[in-house]
PDB file of C-alpha atoms in Angstrom:
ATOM      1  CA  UNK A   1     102.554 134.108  44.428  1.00 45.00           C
ATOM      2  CA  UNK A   2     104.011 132.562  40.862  1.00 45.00           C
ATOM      3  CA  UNK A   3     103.485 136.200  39.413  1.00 46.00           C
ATOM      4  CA  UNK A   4     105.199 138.032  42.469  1.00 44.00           C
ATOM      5  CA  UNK A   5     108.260 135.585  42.063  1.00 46.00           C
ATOM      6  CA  UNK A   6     108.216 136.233  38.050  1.00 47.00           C
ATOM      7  CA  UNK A   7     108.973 139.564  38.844  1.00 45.00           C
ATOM      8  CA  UNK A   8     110.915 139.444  41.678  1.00 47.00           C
ATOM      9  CA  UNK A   9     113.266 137.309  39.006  1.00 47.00           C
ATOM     10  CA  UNK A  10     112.612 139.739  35.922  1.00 47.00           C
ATOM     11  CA  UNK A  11     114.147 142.457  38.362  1.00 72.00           C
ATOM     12  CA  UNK A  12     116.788 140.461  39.631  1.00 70.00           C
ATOM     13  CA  UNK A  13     117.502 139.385  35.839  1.00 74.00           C
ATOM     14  CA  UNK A  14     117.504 142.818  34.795  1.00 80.00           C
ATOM     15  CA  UNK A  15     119.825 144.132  37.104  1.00 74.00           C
ATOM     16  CA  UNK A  16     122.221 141.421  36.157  1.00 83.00           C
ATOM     17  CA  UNK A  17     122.060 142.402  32.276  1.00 84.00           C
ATOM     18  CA  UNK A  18     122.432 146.233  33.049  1.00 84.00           C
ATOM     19  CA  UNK A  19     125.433 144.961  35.757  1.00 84.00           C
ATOM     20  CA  UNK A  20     126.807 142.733  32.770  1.00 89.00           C
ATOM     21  CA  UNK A  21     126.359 145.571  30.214  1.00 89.00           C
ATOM     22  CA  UNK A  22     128.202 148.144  32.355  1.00 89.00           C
ATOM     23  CA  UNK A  23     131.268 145.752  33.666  1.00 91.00           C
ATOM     24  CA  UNK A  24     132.009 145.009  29.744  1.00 93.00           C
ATOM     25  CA  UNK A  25     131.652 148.586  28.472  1.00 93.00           C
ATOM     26  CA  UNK A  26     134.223 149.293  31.809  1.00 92.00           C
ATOM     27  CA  UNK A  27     136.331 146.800  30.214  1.00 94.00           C
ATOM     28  CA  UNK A  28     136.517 147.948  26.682  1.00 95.00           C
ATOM     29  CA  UNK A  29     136.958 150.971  28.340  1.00 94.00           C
ATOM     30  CA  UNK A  30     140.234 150.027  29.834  1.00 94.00           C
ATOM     31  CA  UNK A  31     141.660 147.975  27.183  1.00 95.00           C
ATOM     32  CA  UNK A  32     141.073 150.520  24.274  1.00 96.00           C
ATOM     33  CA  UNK A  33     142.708 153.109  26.791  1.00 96.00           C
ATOM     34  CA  UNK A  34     145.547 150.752  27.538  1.00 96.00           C
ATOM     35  CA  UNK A  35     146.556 149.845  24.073  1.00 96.00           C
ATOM     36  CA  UNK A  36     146.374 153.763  23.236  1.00 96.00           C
ATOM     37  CA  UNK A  37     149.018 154.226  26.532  1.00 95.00           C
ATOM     38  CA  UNK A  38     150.860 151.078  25.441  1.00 96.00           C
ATOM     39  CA  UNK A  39     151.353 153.309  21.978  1.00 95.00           C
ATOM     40  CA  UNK A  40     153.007 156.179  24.207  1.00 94.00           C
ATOM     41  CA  UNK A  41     154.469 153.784  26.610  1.00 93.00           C
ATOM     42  CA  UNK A  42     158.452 155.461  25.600  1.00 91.00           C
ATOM     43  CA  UNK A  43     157.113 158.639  26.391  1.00 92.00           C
ATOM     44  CA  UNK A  44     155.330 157.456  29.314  1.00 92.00           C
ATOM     45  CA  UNK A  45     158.574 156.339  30.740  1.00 91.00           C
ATOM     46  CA  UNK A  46     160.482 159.290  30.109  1.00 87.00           C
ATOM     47  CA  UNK A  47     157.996 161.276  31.751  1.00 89.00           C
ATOM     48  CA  UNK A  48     158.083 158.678  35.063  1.00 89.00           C
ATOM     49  CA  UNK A  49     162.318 159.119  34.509  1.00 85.00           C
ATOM     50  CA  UNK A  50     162.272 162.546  34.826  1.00 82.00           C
ATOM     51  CA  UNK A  51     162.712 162.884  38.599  1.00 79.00           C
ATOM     52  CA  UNK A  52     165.542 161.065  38.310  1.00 74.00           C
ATOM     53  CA  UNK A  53     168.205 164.042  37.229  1.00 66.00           C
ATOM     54  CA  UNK A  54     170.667 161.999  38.801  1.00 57.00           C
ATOM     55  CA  UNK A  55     170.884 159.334  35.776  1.00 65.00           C
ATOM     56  CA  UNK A  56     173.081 161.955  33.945  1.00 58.00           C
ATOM     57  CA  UNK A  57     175.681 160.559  36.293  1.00 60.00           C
ATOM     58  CA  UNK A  58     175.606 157.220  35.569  1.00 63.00           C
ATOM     59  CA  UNK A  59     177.133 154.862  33.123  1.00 60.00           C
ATOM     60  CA  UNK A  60     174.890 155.299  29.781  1.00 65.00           C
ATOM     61  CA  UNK A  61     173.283 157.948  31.582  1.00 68.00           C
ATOM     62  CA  UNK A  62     169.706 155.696  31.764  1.00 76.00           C
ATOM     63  CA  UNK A  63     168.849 152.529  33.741  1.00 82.00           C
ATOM     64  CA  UNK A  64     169.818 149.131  32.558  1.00 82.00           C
ATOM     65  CA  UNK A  65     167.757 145.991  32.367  1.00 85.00           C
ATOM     66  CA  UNK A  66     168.913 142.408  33.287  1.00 83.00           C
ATOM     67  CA  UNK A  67     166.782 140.114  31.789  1.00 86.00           C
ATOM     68  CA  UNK A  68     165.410 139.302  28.401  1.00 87.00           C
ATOM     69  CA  UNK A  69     161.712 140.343  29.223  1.00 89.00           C
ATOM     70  CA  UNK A  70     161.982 143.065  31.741  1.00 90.00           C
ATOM     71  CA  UNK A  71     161.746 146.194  29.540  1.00 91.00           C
ATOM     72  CA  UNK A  72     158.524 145.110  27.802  1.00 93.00           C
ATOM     73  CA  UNK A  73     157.062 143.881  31.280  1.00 93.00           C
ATOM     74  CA  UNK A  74     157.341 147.369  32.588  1.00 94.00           C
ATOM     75  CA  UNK A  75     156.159 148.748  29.588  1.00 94.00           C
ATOM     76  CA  UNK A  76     153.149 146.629  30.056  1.00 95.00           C
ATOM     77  CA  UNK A  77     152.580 147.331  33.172  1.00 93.00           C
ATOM     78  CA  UNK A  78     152.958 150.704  33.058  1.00 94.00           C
ATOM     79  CA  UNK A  79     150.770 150.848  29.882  1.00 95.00           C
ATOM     80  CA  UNK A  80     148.041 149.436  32.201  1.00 94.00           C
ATOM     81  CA  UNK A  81     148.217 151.884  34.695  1.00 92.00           C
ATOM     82  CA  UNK A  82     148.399 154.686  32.619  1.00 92.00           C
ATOM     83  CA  UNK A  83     145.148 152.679  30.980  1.00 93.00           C
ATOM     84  CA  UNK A  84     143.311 151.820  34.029  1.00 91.00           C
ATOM     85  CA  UNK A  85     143.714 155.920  35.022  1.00 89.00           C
ATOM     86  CA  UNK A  86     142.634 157.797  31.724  1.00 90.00           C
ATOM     87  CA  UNK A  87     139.377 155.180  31.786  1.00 91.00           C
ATOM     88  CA  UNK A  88     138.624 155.686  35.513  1.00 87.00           C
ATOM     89  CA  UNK A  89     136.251 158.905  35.053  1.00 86.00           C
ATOM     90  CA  UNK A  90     134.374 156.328  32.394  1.00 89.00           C
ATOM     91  CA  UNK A  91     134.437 153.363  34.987  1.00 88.00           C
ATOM     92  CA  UNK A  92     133.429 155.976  37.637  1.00 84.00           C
ATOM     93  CA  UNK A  93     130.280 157.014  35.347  1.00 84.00           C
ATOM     94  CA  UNK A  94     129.385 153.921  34.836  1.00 87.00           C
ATOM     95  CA  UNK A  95     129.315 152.663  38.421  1.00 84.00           C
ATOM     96  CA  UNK A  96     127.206 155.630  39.356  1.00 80.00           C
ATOM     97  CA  UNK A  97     125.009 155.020  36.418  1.00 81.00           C
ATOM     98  CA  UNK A  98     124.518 151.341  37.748  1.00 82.00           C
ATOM     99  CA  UNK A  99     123.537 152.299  41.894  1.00 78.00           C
ATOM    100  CA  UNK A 100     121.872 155.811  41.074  1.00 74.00           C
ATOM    101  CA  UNK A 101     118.611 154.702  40.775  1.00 75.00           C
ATOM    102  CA  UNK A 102     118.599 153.312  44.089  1.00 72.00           C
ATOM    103  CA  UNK A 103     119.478 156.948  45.588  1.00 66.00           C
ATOM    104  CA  UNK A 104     117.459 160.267  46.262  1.00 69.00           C
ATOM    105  CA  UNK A 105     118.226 163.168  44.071  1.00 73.00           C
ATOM    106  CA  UNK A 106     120.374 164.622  47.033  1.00 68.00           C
ATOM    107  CA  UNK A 107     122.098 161.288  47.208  1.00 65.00           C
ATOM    108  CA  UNK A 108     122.925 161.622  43.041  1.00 72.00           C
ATOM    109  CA  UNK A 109     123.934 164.994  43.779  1.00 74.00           C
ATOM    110  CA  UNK A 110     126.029 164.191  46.504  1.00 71.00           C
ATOM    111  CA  UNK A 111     127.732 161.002  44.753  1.00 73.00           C
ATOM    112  CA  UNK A 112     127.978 163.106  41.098  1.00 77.00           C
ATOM    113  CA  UNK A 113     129.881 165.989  42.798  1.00 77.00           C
ATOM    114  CA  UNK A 114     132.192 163.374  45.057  1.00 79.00           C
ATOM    115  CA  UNK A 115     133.379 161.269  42.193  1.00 82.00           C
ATOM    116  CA  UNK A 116     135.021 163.877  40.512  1.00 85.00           C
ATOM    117  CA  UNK A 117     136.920 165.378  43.175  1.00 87.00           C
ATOM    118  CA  UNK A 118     137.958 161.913  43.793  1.00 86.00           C
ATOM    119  CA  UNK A 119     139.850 161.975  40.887  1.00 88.00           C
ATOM    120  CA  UNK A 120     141.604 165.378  41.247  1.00 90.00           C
ATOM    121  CA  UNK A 121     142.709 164.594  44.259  1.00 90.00           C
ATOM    122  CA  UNK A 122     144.473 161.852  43.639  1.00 90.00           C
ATOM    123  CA  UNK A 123     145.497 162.978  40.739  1.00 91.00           C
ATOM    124  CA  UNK A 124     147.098 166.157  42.690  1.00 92.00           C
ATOM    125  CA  UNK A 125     148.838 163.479  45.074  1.00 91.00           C
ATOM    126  CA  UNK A 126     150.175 161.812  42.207  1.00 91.00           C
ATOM    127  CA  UNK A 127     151.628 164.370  41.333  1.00 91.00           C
ATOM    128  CA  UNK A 128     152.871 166.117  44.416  1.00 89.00           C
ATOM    129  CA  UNK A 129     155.508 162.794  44.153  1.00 88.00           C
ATOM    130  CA  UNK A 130     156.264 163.002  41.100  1.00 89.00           C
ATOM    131  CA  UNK A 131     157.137 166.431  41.236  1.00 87.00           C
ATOM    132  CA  UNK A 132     158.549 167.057  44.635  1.00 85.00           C
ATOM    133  CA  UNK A 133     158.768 163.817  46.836  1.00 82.00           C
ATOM    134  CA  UNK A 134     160.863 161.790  44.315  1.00 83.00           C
ATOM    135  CA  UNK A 135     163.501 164.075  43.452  1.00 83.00           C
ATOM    136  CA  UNK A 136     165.392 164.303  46.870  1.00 81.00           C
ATOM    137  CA  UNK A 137     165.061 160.746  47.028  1.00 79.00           C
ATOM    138  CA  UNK A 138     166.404 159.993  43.772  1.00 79.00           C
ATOM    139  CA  UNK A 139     169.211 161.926  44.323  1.00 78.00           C
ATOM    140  CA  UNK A 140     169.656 160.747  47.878  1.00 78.00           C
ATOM    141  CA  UNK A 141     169.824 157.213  46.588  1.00 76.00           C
ATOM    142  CA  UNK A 142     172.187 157.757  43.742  1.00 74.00           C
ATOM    143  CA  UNK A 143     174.959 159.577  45.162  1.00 75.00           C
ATOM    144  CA  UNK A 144     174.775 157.697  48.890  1.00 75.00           C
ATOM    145  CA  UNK A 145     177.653 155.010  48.342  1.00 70.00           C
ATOM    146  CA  UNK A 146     178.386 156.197  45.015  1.00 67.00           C
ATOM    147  CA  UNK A 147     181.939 156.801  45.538  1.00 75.00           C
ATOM    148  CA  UNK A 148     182.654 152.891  46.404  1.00 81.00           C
ATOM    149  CA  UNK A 149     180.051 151.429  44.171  1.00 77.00           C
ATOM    150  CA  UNK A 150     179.110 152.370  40.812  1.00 74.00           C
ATOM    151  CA  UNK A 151     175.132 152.319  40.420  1.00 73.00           C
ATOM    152  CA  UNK A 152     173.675 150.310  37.657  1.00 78.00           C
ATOM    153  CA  UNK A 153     169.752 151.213  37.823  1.00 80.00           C
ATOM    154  CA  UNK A 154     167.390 148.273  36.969  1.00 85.00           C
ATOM    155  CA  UNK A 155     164.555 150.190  34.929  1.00 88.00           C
ATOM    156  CA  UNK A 156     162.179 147.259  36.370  1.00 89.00           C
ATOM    157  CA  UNK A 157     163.279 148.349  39.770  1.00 87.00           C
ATOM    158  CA  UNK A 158     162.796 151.821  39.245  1.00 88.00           C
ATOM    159  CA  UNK A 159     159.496 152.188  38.301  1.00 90.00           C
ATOM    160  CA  UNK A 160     158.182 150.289  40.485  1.00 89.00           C
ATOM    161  CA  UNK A 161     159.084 152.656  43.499  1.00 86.00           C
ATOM    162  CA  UNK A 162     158.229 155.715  41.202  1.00 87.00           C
ATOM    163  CA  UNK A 163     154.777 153.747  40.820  1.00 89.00           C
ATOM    164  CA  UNK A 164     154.482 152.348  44.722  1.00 86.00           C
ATOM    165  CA  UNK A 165     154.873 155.888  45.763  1.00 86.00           C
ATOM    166  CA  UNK A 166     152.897 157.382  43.094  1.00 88.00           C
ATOM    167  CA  UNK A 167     149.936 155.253  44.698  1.00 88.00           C
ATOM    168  CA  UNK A 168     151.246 156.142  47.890  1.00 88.00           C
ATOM    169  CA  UNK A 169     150.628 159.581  47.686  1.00 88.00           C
ATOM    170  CA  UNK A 170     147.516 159.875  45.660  1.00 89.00           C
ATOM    171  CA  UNK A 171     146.121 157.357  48.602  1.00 89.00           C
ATOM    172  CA  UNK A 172     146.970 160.120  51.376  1.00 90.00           C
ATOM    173  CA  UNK A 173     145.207 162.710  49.449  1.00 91.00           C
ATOM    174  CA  UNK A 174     142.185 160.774  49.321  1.00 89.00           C
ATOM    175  CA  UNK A 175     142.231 161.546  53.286  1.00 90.00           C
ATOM    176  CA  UNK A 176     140.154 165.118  53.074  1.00 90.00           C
ATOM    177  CA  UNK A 177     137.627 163.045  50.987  1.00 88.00           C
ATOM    178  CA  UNK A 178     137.427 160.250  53.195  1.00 86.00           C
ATOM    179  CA  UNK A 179     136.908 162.218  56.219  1.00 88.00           C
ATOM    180  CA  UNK A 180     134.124 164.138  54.637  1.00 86.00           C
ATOM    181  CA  UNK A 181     132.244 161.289  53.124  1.00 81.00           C
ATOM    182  CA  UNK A 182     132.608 159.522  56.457  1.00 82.00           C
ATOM    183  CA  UNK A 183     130.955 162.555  58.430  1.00 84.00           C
ATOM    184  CA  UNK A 184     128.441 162.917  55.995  1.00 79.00           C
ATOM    185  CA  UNK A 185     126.856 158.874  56.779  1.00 73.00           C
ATOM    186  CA  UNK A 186     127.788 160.042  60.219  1.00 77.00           C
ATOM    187  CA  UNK A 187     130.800 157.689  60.791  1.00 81.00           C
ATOM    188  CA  UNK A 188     132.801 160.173  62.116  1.00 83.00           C
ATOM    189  CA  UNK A 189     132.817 164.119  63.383  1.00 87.00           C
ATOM    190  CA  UNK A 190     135.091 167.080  62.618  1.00 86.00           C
ATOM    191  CA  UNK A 191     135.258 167.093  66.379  1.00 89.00           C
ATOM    192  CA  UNK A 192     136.652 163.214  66.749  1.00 91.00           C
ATOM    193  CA  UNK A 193     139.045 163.768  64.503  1.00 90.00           C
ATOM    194  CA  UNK A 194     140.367 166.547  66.059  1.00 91.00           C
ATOM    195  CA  UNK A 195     141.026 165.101  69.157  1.00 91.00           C
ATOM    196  CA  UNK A 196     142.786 162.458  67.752  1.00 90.00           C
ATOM    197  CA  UNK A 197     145.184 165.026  66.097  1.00 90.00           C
ATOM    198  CA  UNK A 198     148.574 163.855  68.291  1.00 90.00           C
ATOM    199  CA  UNK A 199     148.115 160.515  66.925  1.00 92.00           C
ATOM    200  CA  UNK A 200     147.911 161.692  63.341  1.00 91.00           C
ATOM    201  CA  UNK A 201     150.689 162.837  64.086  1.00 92.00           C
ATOM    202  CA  UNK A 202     152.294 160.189  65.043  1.00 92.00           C
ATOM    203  CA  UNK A 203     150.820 157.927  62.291  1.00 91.00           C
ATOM    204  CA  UNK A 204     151.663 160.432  59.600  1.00 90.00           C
ATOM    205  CA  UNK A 205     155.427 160.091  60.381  1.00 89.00           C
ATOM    206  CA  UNK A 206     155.265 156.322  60.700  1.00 89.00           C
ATOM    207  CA  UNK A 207     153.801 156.534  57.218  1.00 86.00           C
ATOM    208  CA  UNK A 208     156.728 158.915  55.902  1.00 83.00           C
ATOM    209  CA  UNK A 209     158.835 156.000  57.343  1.00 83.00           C
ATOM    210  CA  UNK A 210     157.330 153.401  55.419  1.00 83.00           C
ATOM    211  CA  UNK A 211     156.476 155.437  52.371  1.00 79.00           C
ATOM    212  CA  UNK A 212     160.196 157.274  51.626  1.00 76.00           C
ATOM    213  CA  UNK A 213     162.424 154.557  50.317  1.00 68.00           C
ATOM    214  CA  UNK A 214     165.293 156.629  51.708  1.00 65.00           C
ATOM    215  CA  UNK A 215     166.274 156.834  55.574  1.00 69.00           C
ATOM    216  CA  UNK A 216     167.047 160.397  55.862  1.00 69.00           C
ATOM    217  CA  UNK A 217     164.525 162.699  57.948  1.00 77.00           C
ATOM    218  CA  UNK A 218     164.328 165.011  55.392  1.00 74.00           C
ATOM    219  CA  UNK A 219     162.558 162.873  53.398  1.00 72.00           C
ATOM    220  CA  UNK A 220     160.681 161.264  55.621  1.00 79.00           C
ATOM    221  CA  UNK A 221     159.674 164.802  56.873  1.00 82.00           C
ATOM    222  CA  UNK A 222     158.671 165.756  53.308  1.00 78.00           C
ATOM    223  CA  UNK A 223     156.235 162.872  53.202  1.00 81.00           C
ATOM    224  CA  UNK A 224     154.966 163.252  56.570  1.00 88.00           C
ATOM    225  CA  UNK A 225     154.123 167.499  56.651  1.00 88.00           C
ATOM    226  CA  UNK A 226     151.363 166.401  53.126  1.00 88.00           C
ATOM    227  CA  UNK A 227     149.874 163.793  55.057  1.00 90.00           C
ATOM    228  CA  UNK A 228     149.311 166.058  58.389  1.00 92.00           C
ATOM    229  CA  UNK A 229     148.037 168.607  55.932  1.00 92.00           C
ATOM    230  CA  UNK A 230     145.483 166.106  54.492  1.00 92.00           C
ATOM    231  CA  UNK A 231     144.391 165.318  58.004  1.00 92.00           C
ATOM    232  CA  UNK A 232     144.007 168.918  58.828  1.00 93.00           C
ATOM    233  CA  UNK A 233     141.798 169.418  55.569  1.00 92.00           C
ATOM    234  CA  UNK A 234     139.930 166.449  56.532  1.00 91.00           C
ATOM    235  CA  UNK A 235     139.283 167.828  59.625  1.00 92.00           C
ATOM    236  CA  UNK A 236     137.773 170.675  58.475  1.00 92.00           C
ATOM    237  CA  UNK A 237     135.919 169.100  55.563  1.00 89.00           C
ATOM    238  CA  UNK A 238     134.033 166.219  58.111  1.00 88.00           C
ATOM    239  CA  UNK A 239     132.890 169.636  60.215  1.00 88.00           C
ATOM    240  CA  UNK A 240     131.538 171.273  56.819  1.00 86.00           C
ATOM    241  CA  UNK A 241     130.174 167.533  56.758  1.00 79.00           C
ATOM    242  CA  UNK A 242     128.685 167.559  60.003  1.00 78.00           C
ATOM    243  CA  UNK A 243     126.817 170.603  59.775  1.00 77.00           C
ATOM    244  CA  UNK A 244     125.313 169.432  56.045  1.00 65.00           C
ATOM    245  CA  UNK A 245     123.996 166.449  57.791  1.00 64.00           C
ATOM    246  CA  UNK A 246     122.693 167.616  60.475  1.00 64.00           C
ATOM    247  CA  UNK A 247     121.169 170.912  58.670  1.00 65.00           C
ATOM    248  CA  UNK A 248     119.725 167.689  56.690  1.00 59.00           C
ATOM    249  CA  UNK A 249     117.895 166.005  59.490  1.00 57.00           C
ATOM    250  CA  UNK A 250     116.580 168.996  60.220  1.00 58.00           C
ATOM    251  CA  UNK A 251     114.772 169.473  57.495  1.00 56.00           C
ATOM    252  CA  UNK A 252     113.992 166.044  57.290  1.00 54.00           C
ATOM    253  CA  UNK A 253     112.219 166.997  61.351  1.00 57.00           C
ATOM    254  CA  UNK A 254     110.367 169.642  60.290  1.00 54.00           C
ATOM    255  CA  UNK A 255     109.022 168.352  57.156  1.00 51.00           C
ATOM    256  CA  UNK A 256     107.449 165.236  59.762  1.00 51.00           C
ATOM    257  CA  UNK A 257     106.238 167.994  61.991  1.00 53.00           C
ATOM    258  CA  UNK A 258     104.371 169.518  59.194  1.00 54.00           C
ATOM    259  CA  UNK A 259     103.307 166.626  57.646  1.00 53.00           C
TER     260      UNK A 259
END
């Protein structure tokens, strides 16, 4: 019994220095990438600022900042970001490093070709509001009220909606991926989610609502047609899903018949 228990703590003990070992290599991971963003962090910026055509118009022609530590808290923050996204393929790697013994080849497989697209799609979302939701609004915002008050844009201010709705967005194109991860550990089917289509709907343009920091339809519209999309695609990703699993199991069936 002493020499079962001796193990049973050598393997616990183990997997706590390999868990150790792979949390502070995530770590370096993101500080070293931070620092190297923090080093760009102006260019960062201008990139985020480029949506906003509309600063041409006002005073200065870029966004202010009102107090003393503002500027360098945003570039900070946005340093971290920038950080915490170039590092996430190495963070990813080393989480699947960490649980992939526990899994089947298929299971590896599975996880090894998932990660990735993870990535590009929210990467693709990310983008999709940088490049087309956040214009519109920009301008929207700028020039409503602009001929009784003169904007003065707080560059704090700013980037935090670019970055809310970057998030936003790259969230709601996780959706396909969801929906087939979740058919595959048979959560959900292609054919579930279908049915609750109408409220998709629904949800999608509640989400537009909440999402668009402007209250114009058009806007809200532009947000809400990506995220029906997604749901389509998810759709029809959980029924490619559905059929891997259950082409799966039955393999798994006649393999016990054989045996």
């Amino acid at each position: 019994m002493k020499d079962e228990q001796d193990g049973n703590s050598l393997t616990v003990g183990s997997h706590l220095d390999e868990l150790r070992s792979r949390v502070t290599k995530a770590v370096l991971a993101v500080v070293l990438t931070t620092a190297v963003a923090f080093l760009f962090h102006e260019q960062i910026l201008l990139v985020l600022m480029q949506p906003a055509e509309g600063f041409a118009e006002i005073p200065n022609s870029k966004p202010v900042y009102t107090q003393l530590t503002e500027f360098i808290g945003i570039a900070f923050k946005v340093s971290l970001l920038a950080g915490l996204f170039l590092s996430l393929p190495f963070v990813l790697f080393q989480i699947v490093m960490f649980v992939a013994p526990g899994l089947t080849p298929k299971e590896r497989r599975y996880l090894y070709g998932l990660l990735p697209a993870t990535i590009i799609a929210f990467a693709a979302g990310a983008i999709f509001g940088h490049q087309v939701l956040f214009p519109p609004a920009v301008r929207f915002l700028l020039n409503f009220g602009s001929d009784i008050a003169t904007p003065f844009i707080s560059i704090g201010s700013y980037i935090n909606l670019m970055l809310t709705l970057l998030l936003w967005m790259g969230l709601v194109f996780e959706t396909p991926i969801v929906a087939f991860f979740l058919s595959r550990i048979g959560v959900v089917t292609g054919d579930w989610l279908a049915k609750q289509r109408k409220y998709a709907v629904i949800v999608a343009f509640i989400l537009g609502a909440i999402i668009t920091p402007t209250f114009d339809p058009i806007n809200q519209t532009i947000v809400s047609v990506p995220i029906i999309v997604m749901y389509e695609l998810g759709i029809w990703l959980a029924k490619l899903g559905g059929r891997g699993r259950k082409k799966a199991a039955q393999e798994l069936s006649g393999a016990d018949t054989k045996g």
